Short mmCIF file of C-alpha atoms in Angstrom, two decimals:
data_model
loop_
_atom_site.label_atom_id
_atom_site.label_comp_id
_atom_site.label_asym_id
_atom_site.label_seq_id
_atom_site.Cartn_x
_atom_site.Cartn_y
_atom_site.Cartn_z
CA MET A 1 -33.47 -1.61 -0.85
CA SER A 2 -30.74 -0.49 1.52
CA VAL A 3 -27.05 -1.14 0.92
CA ARG A 4 -24.44 -0.03 3.42
CA ALA A 5 -20.70 -0.63 3.64
CA ARG A 6 -18.46 0.76 6.37
CA LEU A 7 -14.76 0.75 7.19
CA GLU A 8 -14.04 0.64 10.94
CA ALA A 9 -10.69 1.62 12.46
CA GLY A 10 -11.67 0.25 15.89
CA PRO A 11 -13.60 -2.71 17.30
CA PHE A 12 -17.26 -3.09 16.36
CA ASP A 13 -20.09 -5.17 17.77
CA PRO A 14 -21.46 -7.72 15.27
CA SER A 15 -24.48 -8.46 17.46
CA ALA A 16 -25.50 -4.78 17.31
CA GLU A 17 -25.03 -4.83 13.52
CA LEU A 18 -27.25 -7.91 13.29
CA ALA A 19 -29.90 -6.41 15.58
CA ASN A 20 -30.03 -3.28 13.40
CA LEU A 21 -30.34 -5.36 10.26
CA ILE A 22 -33.14 -7.52 11.69
CA GLU A 23 -35.00 -4.34 12.62
CA ALA A 24 -34.53 -2.90 9.12
CA ALA A 25 -35.64 -6.20 7.57
CA SER A 26 -38.95 -6.43 9.43
CA SER A 27 -40.89 -6.93 6.19
CA ASP A 28 -38.53 -9.68 4.95
CA GLY A 29 -38.53 -13.39 5.72
CA ALA A 30 -34.80 -14.09 6.06
CA VAL A 31 -31.62 -12.55 7.47
CA VAL A 32 -28.25 -14.26 6.96
CA SER A 33 -25.05 -12.94 8.51
CA PHE A 34 -21.40 -13.95 8.58
CA VAL A 35 -18.78 -12.79 11.09
CA GLY A 36 -15.07 -13.29 10.36
CA VAL A 37 -12.83 -13.41 13.45
CA ALA A 38 -9.05 -12.93 13.76
CA ARG A 39 -7.52 -16.36 14.37
CA PRO A 40 -5.30 -17.08 17.39
CA GLN A 41 -3.08 -19.35 15.26
CA SER A 42 -1.68 -19.23 11.73
CA GLU A 43 -2.18 -22.01 9.16
CA ASP A 44 1.07 -23.65 10.32
CA GLY A 45 0.03 -23.55 13.98
CA ALA A 46 2.13 -20.57 15.16
CA ASN A 47 0.52 -18.46 17.87
CA LEU A 48 -0.69 -15.04 16.74
CA ASP A 49 -1.18 -11.83 18.70
CA ARG A 50 -2.88 -9.80 16.03
CA LEU A 51 -3.82 -9.31 12.42
CA VAL A 52 -2.87 -6.03 10.75
CA LEU A 53 -5.01 -4.84 7.84
CA GLU A 54 -3.34 -2.09 5.86
CA HIS A 55 -5.79 -0.16 3.70
CA HIS A 56 -5.81 2.38 0.87
CA PRO A 57 -7.00 5.90 1.72
CA ARG A 58 -9.42 6.11 -1.21
CA LEU A 59 -9.91 2.70 -2.73
CA THR A 60 -10.62 0.43 0.25
CA LEU A 61 -14.04 1.81 1.19
CA LYS A 62 -14.94 2.05 -2.50
CA SER A 63 -14.11 -1.65 -2.95
CA LEU A 64 -16.43 -2.55 -0.03
CA GLU A 65 -19.20 -0.37 -1.46
CA ASP A 66 -18.82 -1.81 -4.97
CA ILE A 67 -19.00 -5.40 -3.69
CA ALA A 68 -22.07 -4.62 -1.55
CA VAL A 69 -23.87 -2.89 -4.45
CA GLU A 70 -23.10 -5.75 -6.83
CA ALA A 71 -24.49 -8.28 -4.32
CA ALA A 72 -27.67 -6.22 -4.07
CA GLU A 73 -28.01 -6.12 -7.85
CA ARG A 74 -27.34 -9.81 -8.32
CA PHE A 75 -29.65 -11.35 -5.71
CA ASP A 76 -33.25 -10.80 -4.70
CA VAL A 77 -32.31 -9.07 -1.44
CA SER A 78 -33.70 -5.98 0.25
CA GLN A 79 -30.76 -5.22 2.57
CA VAL A 80 -27.00 -5.68 2.28
CA ARG A 81 -24.48 -4.83 4.99
CA VAL A 82 -20.70 -4.93 5.09
CA VAL A 83 -18.65 -3.74 8.06
CA HIS A 84 -14.88 -4.28 7.75
CA ARG A 85 -12.10 -3.53 10.20
CA CYS A 86 -8.77 -1.98 9.29
CA GLY A 87 -5.62 -1.45 11.34
CA GLU A 88 -4.58 -3.72 14.21
CA ILE A 89 -7.06 -6.44 15.16
CA ALA A 90 -6.35 -8.55 18.24
CA ALA A 91 -6.79 -12.33 17.94
CA GLY A 92 -10.41 -13.15 18.71
CA GLU A 93 -11.80 -9.81 17.55
CA PRO A 94 -14.26 -9.59 14.66
CA ILE A 95 -12.76 -8.56 11.31
CA VAL A 96 -15.81 -8.48 9.08
CA PHE A 97 -19.59 -8.57 9.23
CA ALA A 98 -21.30 -9.44 5.95
CA ALA A 99 -25.06 -9.85 5.86
CA ALA A 100 -28.16 -9.73 3.70
CA ALA A 101 -31.92 -9.83 4.15
CA SER A 102 -34.44 -11.10 1.63
CA PRO A 103 -38.06 -12.21 1.30
CA HIS A 104 -36.93 -15.88 1.08
CA ARG A 105 -33.85 -17.50 2.61
CA ARG A 106 -31.97 -18.72 -0.49
CA ALA A 107 -31.17 -15.23 -1.79
CA ALA A 108 -29.87 -14.08 1.59
CA PHE A 109 -27.64 -17.18 1.97
CA GLU A 110 -26.26 -16.71 -1.54
CA ALA A 111 -25.70 -12.97 -1.12
CA ALA A 112 -23.73 -13.49 2.12
CA ASP A 113 -21.65 -16.23 0.49
CA TYR A 114 -21.00 -14.01 -2.54
CA LEU A 115 -20.04 -11.05 -0.36
CA MET A 116 -17.39 -13.07 1.44
CA ASP A 117 -15.94 -14.65 -1.71
CA ARG A 118 -15.56 -11.21 -3.25
CA LEU A 119 -14.22 -9.61 -0.05
CA LYS A 120 -11.56 -12.33 0.33
CA THR A 121 -10.09 -11.64 -3.11
CA GLU A 122 -11.07 -8.07 -4.03
CA ALA A 123 -11.47 -5.92 -0.92
CA VAL A 124 -8.46 -3.58 -0.95
CA PHE A 125 -6.53 -4.66 2.14
CA TRP A 126 -3.07 -6.04 2.73
CA LYS A 127 -3.11 -8.52 5.57
CA ARG A 128 -0.25 -9.34 7.94
CA GLU A 129 -0.29 -11.82 10.81
CA GLU A 130 1.91 -10.94 13.78
CA GLY A 131 2.96 -13.17 16.65
CA PRO A 132 5.90 -14.07 18.89
CA ALA A 133 7.56 -15.86 15.92
CA GLY A 134 7.39 -12.77 13.66
CA ALA A 135 5.19 -11.35 10.93
CA ASN A 136 3.83 -12.91 7.76
CA TRP A 137 1.93 -11.37 4.84
CA ILE A 138 -1.24 -13.26 3.90
CA GLU A 139 -2.49 -13.30 0.32
CA PRO A 140 -5.53 -15.01 -1.18
CA THR A 141 -5.06 -18.74 -1.73
CA GLU A 142 -5.87 -20.63 -4.93
CA ALA A 143 -8.96 -21.91 -3.07
CA ASP A 144 -10.02 -18.28 -2.42
CA TYR A 145 -9.66 -17.45 -6.13
CA ALA A 146 -11.59 -20.65 -7.04
CA ASP A 147 -14.38 -19.66 -4.62
CA ARG A 148 -14.51 -16.25 -6.27
CA GLY A 149 -14.66 -17.95 -9.68
CA ARG A 150 -17.89 -19.78 -8.76
CA TRP A 151 -19.81 -16.54 -9.31
CA GLU A 152 -18.53 -15.76 -12.82
CA MET B 1 8.41 10.20 -10.41
CA LYS B 2 6.74 9.34 -7.12
CA ILE B 3 6.17 5.66 -6.43
CA HIS B 4 4.05 4.40 -3.55
CA PHE B 5 4.06 0.81 -2.34
CA TYR B 6 1.60 -1.15 -0.22
CA GLY B 7 1.77 -4.33 1.83
CA ARG B 8 4.86 -6.52 1.60
CA LEU B 9 6.29 -4.24 -1.11
CA ALA B 10 6.33 -1.31 1.31
CA GLU B 11 8.18 -3.52 3.77
CA SER B 12 10.88 -4.51 1.28
CA VAL B 13 11.31 -1.23 -0.64
CA GLY B 14 9.86 1.52 1.57
CA ARG B 15 6.48 3.17 1.42
CA ASP B 16 7.40 6.11 -0.82
CA ILE B 17 10.30 6.49 -3.20
CA GLU B 18 11.17 8.77 -6.09
CA VAL B 19 12.83 7.56 -9.27
CA ASP B 20 13.96 9.23 -12.48
CA VAL B 21 12.35 7.61 -15.49
CA PRO B 22 13.32 7.93 -19.16
CA GLU B 23 10.91 9.34 -21.74
CA SER B 24 8.29 6.91 -23.08
CA CYS B 25 8.66 4.70 -20.02
CA SER B 26 6.02 1.95 -19.83
CA VAL B 27 4.84 0.30 -16.62
CA ALA B 28 6.80 -2.80 -17.71
CA ASP B 29 9.95 -0.64 -18.07
CA LEU B 30 9.27 0.85 -14.64
CA ARG B 31 8.97 -2.63 -13.09
CA GLU B 32 12.35 -3.57 -14.60
CA LEU B 33 13.93 -0.33 -13.44
CA LEU B 34 12.63 -0.86 -9.90
CA ALA B 35 13.74 -4.51 -9.86
CA THR B 36 17.24 -3.38 -10.83
CA GLU B 37 17.40 -0.62 -8.22
CA TYR B 38 15.73 -2.70 -5.50
CA PRO B 39 16.81 -6.33 -6.03
CA ARG B 40 15.04 -7.34 -2.81
CA ALA B 41 11.76 -6.33 -4.46
CA ALA B 42 12.40 -8.08 -7.78
CA ASN B 43 10.33 -11.15 -6.93
CA ALA B 44 7.75 -9.05 -5.13
CA LEU B 45 7.10 -7.03 -8.30
CA GLY B 46 5.78 -10.14 -10.08
CA HIS B 47 2.77 -10.55 -12.33
CA ARG B 48 0.14 -10.45 -9.58
CA VAL B 49 1.30 -6.98 -8.51
CA ARG B 50 -0.93 -4.38 -10.11
CA ALA B 51 0.11 -0.86 -11.06
CA LEU B 52 -2.25 2.08 -10.53
CA VAL B 53 -2.05 5.59 -11.94
CA GLY B 54 -4.68 8.07 -10.73
CA ASP B 55 -6.51 5.30 -8.80
CA MET B 56 -6.98 3.29 -12.01
CA ILE B 57 -5.35 -0.06 -12.71
CA VAL B 58 -3.14 0.28 -15.80
CA ALA B 59 -1.65 -2.34 -18.12
CA ASP B 60 2.07 -2.99 -18.40
CA SER B 61 2.00 -1.21 -21.78
CA HIS B 62 0.73 2.03 -20.21
CA ILE B 63 3.19 4.90 -20.68
CA VAL B 64 3.87 6.80 -17.46
CA ARG B 65 4.68 10.50 -17.45
CA PRO B 66 7.29 12.14 -15.20
CA GLY B 67 4.60 13.96 -13.15
CA ASP B 68 2.55 10.79 -12.54
CA SER B 69 2.28 9.13 -9.19
CA VAL B 70 2.33 5.35 -9.53
CA GLU B 71 1.11 2.91 -6.88
CA PHE B 72 2.01 -0.79 -6.78
CA PHE B 73 -0.54 -3.16 -5.25
CA PRO B 74 0.39 -6.67 -4.11
CA PRO B 75 -2.60 -9.04 -4.18
CA VAL B 76 -5.39 -7.71 -1.97
CA SER B 77 -7.33 -9.75 0.55
CA GLY B 78 -10.11 -8.90 2.96
CA GLY B 79 -12.32 -10.93 5.24
#
């Protein structure tokens, strides 16, 4: 079992993260990964230049670690990975890499789904979209909280 | 008492402020005091904003001490 969570202040390469995970999971039968990308447009269609993720100096990384550990405990997985950006993220850049490996595919799919539902509502970040029309704070939606509730 | 804000609260109030609090001041009392002093933040200090003392989430009934540092968290969101 290997569980790793990382906070990145600069761009990261999801394909390298996936390659490392596949190598580490050579005795497993399944690897599932999710990559979240900064959108070029807001929900109401306004153009965006960047997403800004403010973080907490002590609690943000801990929240990522706690979510990753709880995914590992809950599902029959051998590997769990979370890489999450903070700071300024240009539209089109990856924000998050969440992945799991397991002997059989179902556990890896479920673990990745669970990781993202928890990250959306519990990872300690404050998210602001910025574009030519101004800035807007983004908070979890009712749908995000409902998705999180599926695992209770 | 030192108060630290994050996210949209930091934008409307400032990142760090200091306030004088009475004895036996609860987190609920502190919210009211801040809403009075910073009317722009009154709505932003609503029920989904959590208060932390010593990196632990505390209830509104928690009594804060003058030497405490209190942090207010708007709803968090990653991914």
